[in-house]
Coordinates of C-alpha atoms and ligand atoms in Angstrom, one line a residue:
M1 CA 23.7 12.0 -25.7
L2 CA 24.7 11.1 -22.2
S3 CA 24.1 13.7 -19.5
T4 CA 27.0 15.5 -17.9
M5 CA 25.7 14.9 -14.5
Q6 CA 27.5 13.0 -11.6
D7 CA 26.0 9.6 -10.9
V8 CA 26.0 9.4 -7.1
P9 CA 24.0 6.4 -6.0
L10 CA 20.9 7.1 -3.7
L11 CA 21.9 5.2 -0.6
I12 CA 20.6 4.8 2.8
S13 CA 24.1 5.6 4.2
R14 CA 24.0 9.0 2.5
I15 CA 20.7 9.8 4.3
L16 CA 22.3 8.6 7.6
E17 CA 25.5 10.7 7.0
H18 CA 23.4 13.8 6.2
G19 CA 21.1 13.5 9.3
S20 CA 23.8 12.6 11.8
S21 CA 26.1 15.6 10.7
I22 CA 24.0 18.4 9.3
H23 CA 21.1 17.6 11.7
G24 CA 23.3 16.0 14.4
A25 CA 21.4 18.1 17.2
S26 CA 18.0 16.7 16.2
Q27 CA 16.7 14.0 18.6
V28 CA 15.0 10.7 18.7
I29 CA 13.0 10.8 22.0
T30 CA 11.8 7.3 23.3
W31 CA 9.0 7.4 25.8
T32 CA 9.9 5.1 28.8
G33 CA 6.7 5.3 30.7
D34 CA 8.1 7.0 33.7
G35 CA 7.8 10.5 32.6
E36 CA 11.4 10.9 31.6
P37 CA 11.9 9.8 28.0
A38 CA 15.4 8.7 26.6
R39 CA 16.8 11.4 24.4
R40 CA 19.4 10.5 21.7
S41 CA 20.7 13.0 19.2
Y42 CA 20.9 12.2 15.6
A43 CA 24.8 12.5 15.8
E44 CA 24.7 9.8 18.5
I45 CA 22.4 7.6 16.5
G46 CA 25.0 7.9 13.6
V47 CA 27.7 6.8 15.9
R48 CA 25.8 3.9 17.4
A49 CA 24.6 2.8 13.8
A50 CA 28.3 2.6 12.8
Q51 CA 29.0 0.6 15.9
L52 CA 26.1 -1.7 15.4
A53 CA 27.2 -2.4 11.7
H54 CA 30.7 -3.3 13.1
A55 CA 29.2 -5.6 15.6
L56 CA 27.0 -7.3 12.9
R57 CA 30.0 -7.8 10.6
E58 CA 32.7 -8.5 13.0
D59 CA 31.0 -10.4 15.9
L60 CA 28.0 -11.9 14.1
G61 CA 29.6 -12.4 10.6
I62 CA 26.8 -10.6 8.6
E63 CA 27.9 -10.1 5.1
G64 CA 26.5 -9.6 1.6
D65 CA 22.7 -9.3 1.5
D66 CA 22.1 -11.3 4.7
R67 CA 18.8 -10.5 6.3
V68 CA 18.8 -9.0 9.7
A69 CA 15.3 -8.9 11.3
T70 CA 14.0 -6.5 14.0
L71 CA 11.2 -7.4 16.4
M72 CA 10.9 -4.1 18.1
W73 CA 8.7 -1.2 19.1
N74 CA 9.4 2.3 17.9
N75 CA 12.5 3.4 19.6
A76 CA 16.0 4.7 19.2
E77 CA 17.6 1.3 18.9
H78 CA 15.0 0.4 16.2
V79 CA 16.2 3.5 14.3
E80 CA 19.9 2.6 14.7
A81 CA 19.1 -0.8 13.1
Y82 CA 17.1 1.0 10.4
F83 CA 20.3 2.8 9.3
A84 CA 23.1 0.3 10.1
I85 CA 21.7 -2.7 8.4
P86 CA 21.0 -1.3 4.9
S87 CA 24.0 1.1 5.0
M88 CA 26.4 -1.9 5.4
G89 CA 24.8 -3.6 2.6
A90 CA 22.6 -6.1 4.4
V91 CA 18.9 -6.2 4.4
L92 CA 16.6 -5.0 7.2
H93 CA 13.6 -7.1 7.7
T94 CA 11.1 -5.6 10.1
L95 CA 8.8 -8.4 11.8
N96 CA 5.3 -7.4 12.7
L97 CA 5.0 -8.3 16.4
R98 CA 1.3 -8.5 16.2
L99 CA 1.2 -11.4 13.6
P100 CA 0.0 -14.7 14.8
A101 CA 3.0 -17.0 15.8
E102 CA 2.7 -19.3 12.8
Q103 CA 2.7 -16.4 10.3
L104 CA 5.9 -14.9 12.0
V105 CA 7.6 -18.2 11.8
W106 CA 6.6 -18.5 8.1
I107 CA 7.8 -15.0 7.3
A108 CA 11.2 -15.2 9.1
N109 CA 11.9 -18.5 7.5
H110 CA 10.8 -17.3 4.2
A111 CA 13.1 -14.3 4.4
A112 CA 15.9 -16.5 5.9
D113 CA 16.7 -14.0 8.7
R114 CA 20.1 -14.8 10.2
V115 CA 19.8 -12.4 13.1
V116 CA 16.9 -11.1 15.2
I117 CA 17.3 -7.9 17.1
V118 CA 14.5 -7.9 19.8
N119 CA 13.3 -5.7 22.4
G120 CA 13.6 -7.6 25.8
L121 CA 10.0 -7.2 26.7
L122 CA 9.1 -9.1 23.5
L123 CA 11.1 -12.3 24.4
P124 CA 7.9 -14.0 25.7
L125 CA 6.8 -13.7 22.1
L126 CA 10.1 -14.7 20.5
A127 CA 11.3 -17.4 22.8
P128 CA 8.7 -20.1 21.9
L129 CA 9.1 -19.4 18.1
L130 CA 12.9 -19.6 18.1
P131 CA 13.1 -23.4 17.8
H132 CA 11.1 -23.1 14.6
L133 CA 13.2 -20.3 13.1
A134 CA 15.6 -22.5 11.0
T135 CA 17.9 -19.8 9.8
V136 CA 18.2 -17.5 12.9
E137 CA 21.8 -18.0 14.3
H138 CA 22.0 -14.9 16.6
V139 CA 19.4 -13.0 18.8
V140 CA 20.5 -9.6 20.0
V141 CA 18.4 -8.3 23.0
A142 CA 17.8 -4.5 23.6
G143 CA 16.2 -2.9 26.5
P144 CA 14.7 -4.4 29.7
G145 CA 13.2 -7.9 29.8
D146 CA 13.8 -11.4 31.2
R147 CA 16.7 -12.9 29.4
S148 CA 16.4 -16.3 31.1
L149 CA 13.5 -16.9 28.6
L150 CA 16.2 -17.6 26.1
D151 CA 18.0 -20.2 28.2
G152 CA 18.8 -23.3 26.2
A153 CA 18.2 -21.5 22.8
R154 CA 20.1 -23.0 19.9
A155 CA 20.8 -19.4 18.6
R156 CA 23.6 -17.4 20.2
V157 CA 22.2 -14.6 22.5
H158 CA 23.9 -11.1 22.6
E159 CA 23.2 -8.0 24.5
Y160 CA 22.8 -5.0 22.2
E161 CA 24.6 -2.6 24.5
E162 CA 27.5 -5.0 25.0
L163 CA 27.8 -5.5 21.2
V164 CA 28.0 -1.9 20.4
A165 CA 30.1 -0.7 23.4
G166 CA 33.7 0.2 22.3
K167 CA 33.3 -0.4 18.6
P168 CA 34.7 2.1 16.2
T169 CA 32.5 5.2 15.9
A170 CA 32.7 5.4 12.1
Y171 CA 32.1 2.8 9.4
E172 CA 33.2 2.9 5.9
W173 CA 29.9 2.4 4.3
P174 CA 30.2 0.6 1.1
E175 CA 29.3 2.1 -2.4
L176 CA 26.4 0.0 -3.2
D177 CA 24.3 -0.4 -6.3
E178 CA 21.3 2.0 -5.4
R179 CA 18.9 -0.7 -6.8
S180 CA 20.0 -3.4 -4.3
A181 CA 17.8 -4.5 -1.5
A182 CA 17.8 -2.4 1.6
A183 CA 14.8 -3.5 3.6
M184 CA 11.9 -5.9 3.3
C185 CA 8.4 -5.9 4.7
Y186 CA 5.7 -8.5 4.4
T187 CA 2.1 -7.4 3.7
S188 CA 0.1 -7.9 6.8
G189 CA -2.2 -10.4 5.0
T190 CA -5.5 -8.7 5.4
T191 CA -6.7 -10.3 2.4
G192 CA -4.4 -13.3 1.8
D193 CA -1.1 -14.8 2.6
P194 CA 1.7 -12.4 3.5
K195 CA 4.0 -11.4 0.5
G196 CA 7.4 -10.0 0.9
V197 CA 8.0 -6.6 -0.7
V198 CA 11.8 -5.7 -1.0
Y199 CA 12.6 -1.9 -1.1
S200 CA 15.7 -0.7 -2.7
H201 CA 18.0 2.1 -1.5
R202 CA 16.9 4.1 -4.5
S203 CA 13.2 3.5 -3.8
I204 CA 13.5 4.6 -0.1
Y205 CA 15.5 7.5 -1.0
L206 CA 13.1 8.8 -3.6
H207 CA 10.1 8.0 -1.3
S208 CA 11.7 10.0 1.5
M209 CA 12.0 13.1 -0.7
Q210 CA 8.4 12.7 -1.6
V211 CA 7.4 12.4 2.2
N212 CA 9.2 15.6 2.7
M213 CA 7.5 17.7 0.1
A214 CA 5.3 20.5 1.3
Q215 CA 2.3 18.8 -0.5
S216 CA 3.0 15.5 1.5
M217 CA 4.0 15.8 5.1
G218 CA 6.2 18.7 4.6
L219 CA 8.0 18.8 7.9
T220 CA 11.1 20.7 8.8
D221 CA 13.6 20.7 11.6
Q222 CA 11.2 23.0 13.5
D223 CA 8.8 19.9 13.9
T224 CA 8.6 17.0 16.1
T225 CA 6.8 14.0 14.8
L226 CA 5.0 11.4 17.0
V227 CA 5.6 8.2 15.0
V228 CA 2.7 6.0 16.2
V229 CA 2.6 4.0 13.1
P230 CA 4.9 1.1 13.9
Q231 CA 8.4 0.8 12.4
F232 CA 7.2 -2.8 11.2
H233 CA 4.3 -1.2 9.3
V234 CA 5.7 -0.2 5.9
N235 CA 8.8 1.4 7.5
A236 CA 6.6 3.7 9.7
W237 CA 5.4 5.2 6.5
G238 CA 8.9 6.4 5.6
L239 CA 9.2 8.7 8.5
P240 CA 12.5 7.5 10.0
H241 CA 14.2 8.0 6.6
A242 CA 12.5 11.2 5.7
T243 CA 13.1 12.8 9.2
F244 CA 17.0 12.1 8.9
M245 CA 16.9 14.2 5.6
T246 CA 15.2 17.2 7.2
G247 CA 16.1 17.0 10.9
V248 CA 12.6 16.6 12.1
N249 CA 12.8 15.2 15.8
M250 CA 11.2 11.9 16.2
L251 CA 9.1 11.2 19.3
M252 CA 8.8 7.4 19.7
P253 CA 6.1 5.8 21.9
D254 CA 7.9 2.5 22.3
R255 CA 5.3 0.1 23.8
F256 CA 3.2 2.8 25.1
L257 CA 0.5 2.9 22.4
Q258 CA -2.6 3.1 24.6
P259 CA -4.7 6.3 24.4
A260 CA -3.7 7.6 27.9
P261 CA 0.1 7.5 27.5
L262 CA -0.2 8.9 24.0
A263 CA -2.2 11.9 25.3
Q264 CA 0.5 12.3 28.1
M265 CA 3.4 12.2 25.7
I266 CA 1.6 14.8 23.4
E267 CA 1.1 17.1 26.3
Q268 CA 4.6 16.7 27.7
E269 CA 6.8 16.5 24.4
R270 CA 4.6 18.8 22.4
P271 CA 4.9 17.1 18.9
T272 CA 3.7 19.3 16.1
H273 CA 2.9 16.2 13.8
A274 CA 1.7 12.6 14.3
A275 CA 1.0 9.7 12.0
A276 CA -1.2 6.8 12.7
V277 CA -4.2 4.5 11.5
P278 CA -7.8 5.7 12.3
T279 CA -8.2 3.3 15.1
I280 CA -5.4 4.9 17.1
W281 CA -7.1 8.3 16.6
Q282 CA -10.7 7.0 17.5
G283 CA -9.0 5.8 20.8
L284 CA -7.1 9.1 21.4
L285 CA -10.3 11.1 20.7
A286 CA -12.4 9.2 23.4
E287 CA -9.4 9.7 25.8
L288 CA -9.3 13.5 25.1
N289 CA -13.0 13.7 25.7
A290 CA -12.8 11.9 29.1
H291 CA -9.6 13.6 30.3
S292 CA -8.7 17.1 29.0
R293 CA -5.1 17.6 27.9
D294 CA -3.2 20.4 26.4
V295 CA -2.5 18.9 22.9
S296 CA -2.3 22.3 21.2
S297 CA 1.1 21.7 19.8
L298 CA -0.2 18.9 17.6
T299 CA -1.6 20.8 14.5
Q300 CA -0.9 18.1 11.8
V301 CA -2.1 14.6 11.8
T302 CA -1.5 12.1 8.9
I303 CA -4.0 9.5 8.8
G304 CA -4.0 6.4 6.5
G305 CA -3.8 2.6 6.4
S306 CA -7.7 2.5 6.1
A307 CA -10.3 5.0 5.3
C308 CA -10.4 8.0 7.7
P309 CA -14.2 8.5 8.6
P310 CA -15.2 12.2 7.9
S311 CA -16.6 12.3 11.4
L312 CA -13.2 11.7 12.9
M313 CA -11.7 14.3 10.6
E314 CA -14.2 16.8 11.9
A315 CA -13.7 15.9 15.5
F316 CA -9.9 16.5 15.2
D317 CA -10.5 19.8 13.3
K318 CA -12.4 21.0 16.2
L319 CA -9.4 20.2 18.5
G320 CA -7.2 22.2 16.1
M321 CA -5.5 19.1 14.7
R322 CA -5.7 19.2 11.0
V323 CA -6.0 15.8 9.5
C324 CA -4.5 15.0 6.3
H325 CA -5.8 11.7 4.8
A326 CA -3.4 9.5 2.8
W327 CA -3.5 6.2 1.0
G328 CA -0.9 3.6 0.4
M329 CA 0.1 0.0 0.7
T330 CA 3.1 -2.0 1.7
E331 CA 3.7 -2.4 -2.1
T332 CA 3.8 1.4 -2.5
S333 CA 6.4 2.2 0.2
P334 CA 3.6 3.3 1.3
L335 CA 2.9 6.9 0.1
G336 CA 0.5 6.6 -3.0
T337 CA -1.8 9.6 -2.5
I338 CA -2.1 12.4 -0.1
A339 CA -5.2 14.6 0.4
R340 CA -3.8 18.3 0.4
P341 CA -6.8 20.3 -1.1
P342 CA -6.1 22.1 -4.3
A343 CA -5.5 25.9 -4.0
H344 CA -9.0 26.9 -5.6
A345 CA -10.8 24.9 -3.0
V346 CA -9.0 26.2 0.1
G347 CA -11.5 28.2 2.2
T348 CA -14.4 27.1 0.2
E349 CA -17.2 24.6 0.9
E350 CA -15.4 22.1 -1.4
E351 CA -12.2 21.9 0.8
F352 CA -13.6 19.4 3.2
A353 CA -14.8 17.1 0.4
Y354 CA -11.3 17.2 -1.2
R355 CA -9.8 16.4 2.3
C356 CA -12.0 13.3 2.7
T357 CA -10.8 11.8 -0.6
Q358 CA -7.7 9.5 -0.4
G359 CA -5.8 12.3 -2.0
R360 CA -3.8 13.3 -5.1
F361 CA -1.1 11.3 -6.8
P362 CA 2.4 12.9 -6.5
A363 CA 4.4 13.1 -9.6
G364 CA 6.3 9.9 -8.8
V365 CA 3.1 7.7 -8.9
E366 CA 1.2 7.2 -12.1
A367 CA -2.3 5.7 -11.9
R368 CA -5.0 4.3 -14.0
L369 CA -8.4 2.6 -13.3
T370 CA -9.3 -0.7 -14.9
G371 CA -12.9 -1.9 -15.4
P372 CA -14.2 -5.4 -14.9
G373 CA -13.6 -6.3 -18.5
G374 CA -10.0 -5.0 -18.4
E375 CA -11.0 -1.7 -20.2
R376 CA -9.3 1.7 -19.2
L377 CA -11.8 4.0 -17.4
P378 CA -11.7 7.7 -17.6
W379 CA -10.7 10.1 -14.8
D380 CA -14.2 11.6 -14.6
G381 CA -15.0 11.2 -11.0
E382 CA -17.7 8.6 -11.6
S383 CA -16.3 5.5 -13.3
A384 CA -15.3 3.1 -10.7
G385 CA -12.6 0.5 -11.4
E386 CA -9.6 -1.2 -9.9
L387 CA -6.8 1.2 -9.2
E388 CA -3.4 0.2 -10.8
V389 CA -0.3 2.2 -10.1
R390 CA 3.3 2.5 -11.3
G391 CA 6.4 4.4 -10.1
S392 CA 10.0 4.3 -8.7
W393 CA 8.7 3.4 -5.1
I394 CA 6.1 0.9 -6.3
A395 CA 6.8 -2.9 -6.1
G396 CA 7.2 -4.7 -9.4
A397 CA 7.3 -8.1 -7.9
Y398 CA 7.3 -10.0 -4.6
Y399 CA 10.2 -11.8 -3.0
G400 CA 10.2 -15.4 -3.9
G401 CA 12.3 -16.9 -1.3
Q402 CA 15.2 -18.4 -3.4
G403 CA 18.0 -16.0 -4.1
A404 CA 16.9 -13.6 -6.8
E405 CA 13.6 -15.4 -7.7
L406 CA 10.8 -13.1 -8.0
L407 CA 7.0 -13.6 -8.1
R408 CA 4.7 -11.7 -10.2
P409 CA 1.2 -13.2 -9.6
A410 CA -1.3 -12.3 -12.4
D411 CA -3.9 -11.0 -9.9
K412 CA -1.2 -8.5 -8.5
F413 CA 0.6 -7.3 -11.5
S414 CA -0.6 -6.4 -15.1
E415 CA 1.2 -7.8 -18.1
D416 CA 2.8 -4.5 -18.7
G417 CA 4.2 -4.4 -15.1
W418 CA 1.7 -2.2 -13.2
L419 CA 0.7 -3.0 -9.7
K420 CA -3.0 -4.1 -9.3
T421 CA -3.9 -2.6 -6.0
G422 CA -7.1 -4.7 -5.3
D423 CA -8.6 -1.2 -4.4
V424 CA -11.7 0.1 -6.1
G425 CA -12.4 3.7 -6.6
I426 CA -12.9 6.7 -8.8
I427 CA -10.4 9.4 -9.8
S428 CA -11.4 13.0 -10.5
P429 CA -10.2 14.9 -13.5
D430 CA -7.7 16.7 -11.3
G431 CA -6.2 13.5 -10.0
Y432 CA -7.9 13.0 -6.6
L433 CA -8.6 9.3 -5.7
T434 CA -11.7 8.3 -3.9
L435 CA -11.6 4.7 -2.7
T436 CA -15.1 3.0 -2.5
D437 CA -13.8 -0.3 -1.3
R438 CA -11.4 -3.2 -1.5
A439 CA -12.1 -5.3 -4.4
K440 CA -12.7 -8.2 -1.9
D441 CA -14.9 -6.2 0.5
V442 CA -17.3 -4.6 -2.0
I443 CA -20.9 -5.9 -1.7
K444 CA -22.3 -7.0 -4.9
S445 CA -26.1 -6.8 -4.6
G446 CA -28.2 -7.6 -7.6
G447 CA -25.5 -6.8 -10.0
E448 CA -24.9 -3.4 -8.4
W449 CA -22.0 -2.6 -6.1
I450 CA -22.5 -1.2 -2.6
S451 CA -19.6 0.5 -1.0
S452 CA -18.9 -0.9 2.6
V453 CA -16.8 2.1 3.4
E454 CA -19.5 4.5 2.5
L455 CA -21.9 2.7 4.8
E456 CA -19.4 2.5 7.6
N457 CA -18.5 6.3 7.4
A458 CA -22.3 7.2 7.4
L459 CA -22.9 4.9 10.5
M460 CA -19.8 6.3 12.4
A461 CA -21.3 9.8 11.9
H462 CA -24.1 8.8 14.2
P463 CA -23.5 10.3 17.7
D464 CA -24.2 6.9 19.4
V465 CA -21.9 4.8 17.2
A466 CA -18.4 4.3 18.4
E467 CA -17.4 2.1 15.4
A468 CA -19.1 0.3 12.6
A469 CA -17.9 -2.3 10.1
V470 CA -20.0 -3.5 7.1
V471 CA -19.5 -6.8 5.4
A472 CA -21.2 -8.7 2.4
V473 CA -23.2 -11.7 3.5
P474 CA -24.8 -14.1 1.1
D475 CA -28.5 -13.4 0.2
D476 CA -30.8 -15.7 -1.7
K477 CA -32.5 -12.9 -3.7
W478 CA -29.7 -10.4 -4.3
G479 CA -26.6 -12.6 -4.1
E480 CA -25.0 -10.4 -1.4
R481 CA -26.4 -7.8 1.0
P482 CA -24.7 -5.6 3.6
L483 CA -24.5 -6.8 7.3
A484 CA -24.0 -3.9 9.6
T485 CA -22.0 -4.6 12.8
V486 CA -22.0 -1.7 15.2
V487 CA -20.2 -0.8 18.3
L488 CA -22.4 1.5 20.5
K489 CA -21.0 4.2 22.8
E490 CA -21.9 3.8 26.5
G491 CA -25.3 4.9 27.4
S492 CA -26.4 4.9 23.9
T493 CA -30.2 4.7 23.5
T494 CA -30.6 4.2 19.8
D495 CA -31.8 1.1 18.1
F496 CA -31.3 -0.5 14.7
A497 CA -34.4 1.0 13.2
G498 CA -33.2 4.4 14.4
L499 CA -29.8 3.8 12.8
R500 CA -31.5 2.7 9.6
T501 CA -33.6 5.9 9.6
F502 CA -30.4 7.9 10.2
L503 CA -28.7 6.3 7.2
A504 CA -31.6 7.1 5.0
E505 CA -31.9 10.8 6.2
E506 CA -30.6 13.7 4.1
G507 CA -29.8 11.3 1.2
R508 CA -26.8 9.9 3.0
I509 CA -27.4 6.4 1.6
A510 CA -29.6 5.3 -1.2
K511 CA -32.6 3.3 0.0
W512 CA -31.7 0.1 -1.8
Q513 CA -28.4 0.1 -0.1
L514 CA -29.7 0.3 3.5
P515 CA -28.7 -2.9 5.4
E516 CA -31.4 -5.1 6.6
R517 CA -29.2 -7.2 8.8
W518 CA -27.9 -5.8 12.0
T519 CA -25.8 -6.7 15.1
V520 CA -24.2 -5.1 18.0
I521 CA -20.6 -6.1 18.7
E522 CA -18.3 -5.3 21.5
S523 CA -15.4 -4.0 19.2
V524 CA -14.6 -4.3 15.5
P525 CA -11.8 -7.2 15.3
K526 CA -8.6 -5.6 14.1
T527 CA -5.7 -6.9 12.0
S528 CA -2.1 -6.8 13.2
V529 CA -1.8 -3.2 11.9
G530 CA -5.1 -2.0 13.4
K531 CA -7.4 -2.3 10.3
F532 CA -10.9 -3.8 10.5
D533 CA -10.5 -7.4 10.0
K534 CA -13.6 -8.2 7.9
K535 CA -12.4 -11.8 7.3
V536 CA -13.2 -12.5 11.1
L537 CA -16.7 -10.8 10.8
R538 CA -17.6 -12.8 7.7
R539 CA -16.5 -16.1 9.5
Q540 CA -18.3 -15.2 12.6
Y541 CA -21.5 -14.7 10.6
A542 CA -21.0 -17.8 8.5
E543 CA -20.6 -19.8 11.8
G544 CA -23.7 -18.3 13.3
E545 CA -21.7 -16.6 16.2
L546 CA -23.4 -13.3 15.6
D547 CA -26.7 -12.3 17.1
V548 CA -28.3 -10.8 13.9
T549 CA -31.5 -8.8 13.8
Q550 CA -33.3 -8.6 10.5
L551 CA -35.3 -5.3 10.0
Ligands
ADP601 P1 -2.7 -5.2 4.1 O1 -3.0 -5.3 2.6 O2 -2.3 -6.6 4.5 O3 -3.9 -4.5 4.8 P2 -1.3 -2.8 3.9 O4 -0.9 -2.0 5.0 O5 -0.3 -2.8 2.7 O6 -1.6 -4.3 4.3 O7 -2.7 -2.4 3.3 C1 -2.9 -1.7 2.2 C2 -4.3 -1.4 1.9 O8 -5.0 -0.6 3.0 C3 -4.8 -0.6 0.8 O9 -4.7 -1.5 -0.4 C4 -6.2 -0.1 1.0 O10 -7.1 -1.1 0.8 C5 -6.1 0.1 2.5 N1 -5.8 1.5 2.7 C6 -4.7 2.2 3.0 N2 -4.9 3.5 3.2 C7 -6.2 3.8 3.0 C8 -7.1 4.9 3.0 N3 -6.6 6.1 3.3 N4 -8.4 4.7 2.8 C9 -8.9 3.5 2.5 N5 -8.2 2.3 2.5 C10 -6.8 2.5 2.8

């Protein structure tokens, strides 16, 4: 029997229409650095998205599933592009402005971008790449910046504001197939070549509803969210779409991502929620310790992208900012798990431990653990295996580059279509995931696994340690052993032996897992999205660039 329900496609244009009418008064607030942010209502964003779509179609000839790329910070124009491009049926491709030039070129050519919308201040980055971007016909420049950098460019250059000015204020958004491509994002390549993930209207719509659930971020129109996570990092974790469903105001930092302006914008604009990777929060914490600010509005902080050290969570709890830890990937849109503690643990000693896990799987994400021999492992909170996931907002393939050609590499997809995450962990009987490592980062010492993340968390709990990263290095006797690289706080008096004793104290780390090799570094190298770049550390060690002490 067929259902009797209407079959209304889940489209980005519907999220836009809803947000710009029902929540028309909500705002996108873009930080400008001069203390007076630019405020634009959702109603205005709706009008300008329609105007941008007209310009893309009528002036630039965008049609079908043409790719329109953005090379932009988080700001109102980027939100307009987020809605205009997919709503008209084209594909939004967010370019990661922190990638090395050759990767950006490779990605833009692979996606066959026809247009790049760029923030003017990023022209020094784009201009030298343009001659290598074979498919780019138009560059649209938004905001301040030196346009003369584009003199002589083969692509046609347009002003964003001139393009949208005077265009009709409404657009008849097409009734698309909800499974068609809406946006694409390449993995940041922490562990390999970038791979293109293509989100559908349907996947984004369903993911946005999940982001909005009380057991996820659970924000309402009484909230303002500070979107620190870049719009080029997995759609800013779904926030721009989710907020247009619920009318949450968005505070956009633009290029002002340093701790001092972030602290200033929190004090001035009083967001209630913020989302970013741990590195950003470490920086903000140091800033708040040095210069006190009124950050009392900010009561909810979503941290993900890499493991949130428990010490960071505690420090934020003390400031009245409650951290909610979450796990995800480019391939999972990204929300895969979120660590809201279960009712029975709230107010008990167990609560903190639950909050430190990567979190619980929502209804839309199925999970299983696979052992080294391909066997299924139980959810017993002890058996560690590779996490595999499946669901409506989980990738089932990568973009191949030739029309509809898709790639399903065997190391990333199981034969029955599950995504192999490359993350190793355990799952408790009540569905909480604890990641112990990335498959590629785990330290295999004498046939046993040592979790680099566990060592890092324990080290970062030491009062003199600002940051710590642990990588596997070759060892004649054990195959691999951990190398501890630590960033010490100013004025620290501790030495390696002291740190090692600290790790061993109170059973923090088992004796056989304690690192023998130690080095002090100035800062942990970071990837384009602010994660520890262990590839760099491993290379530096291999090439003898690190001054290693053996205990
Ligand atoms: P890349 O794979 O290039 O780093 P992604 O942003 O897609 O790009 O990264 C996804 C990976 O980030 C996950 O597979 C996982 O290893 C790591 N990750 C994300 N969130 C967390 C978290 N809360 N704890 C630990 N690791 C995390």
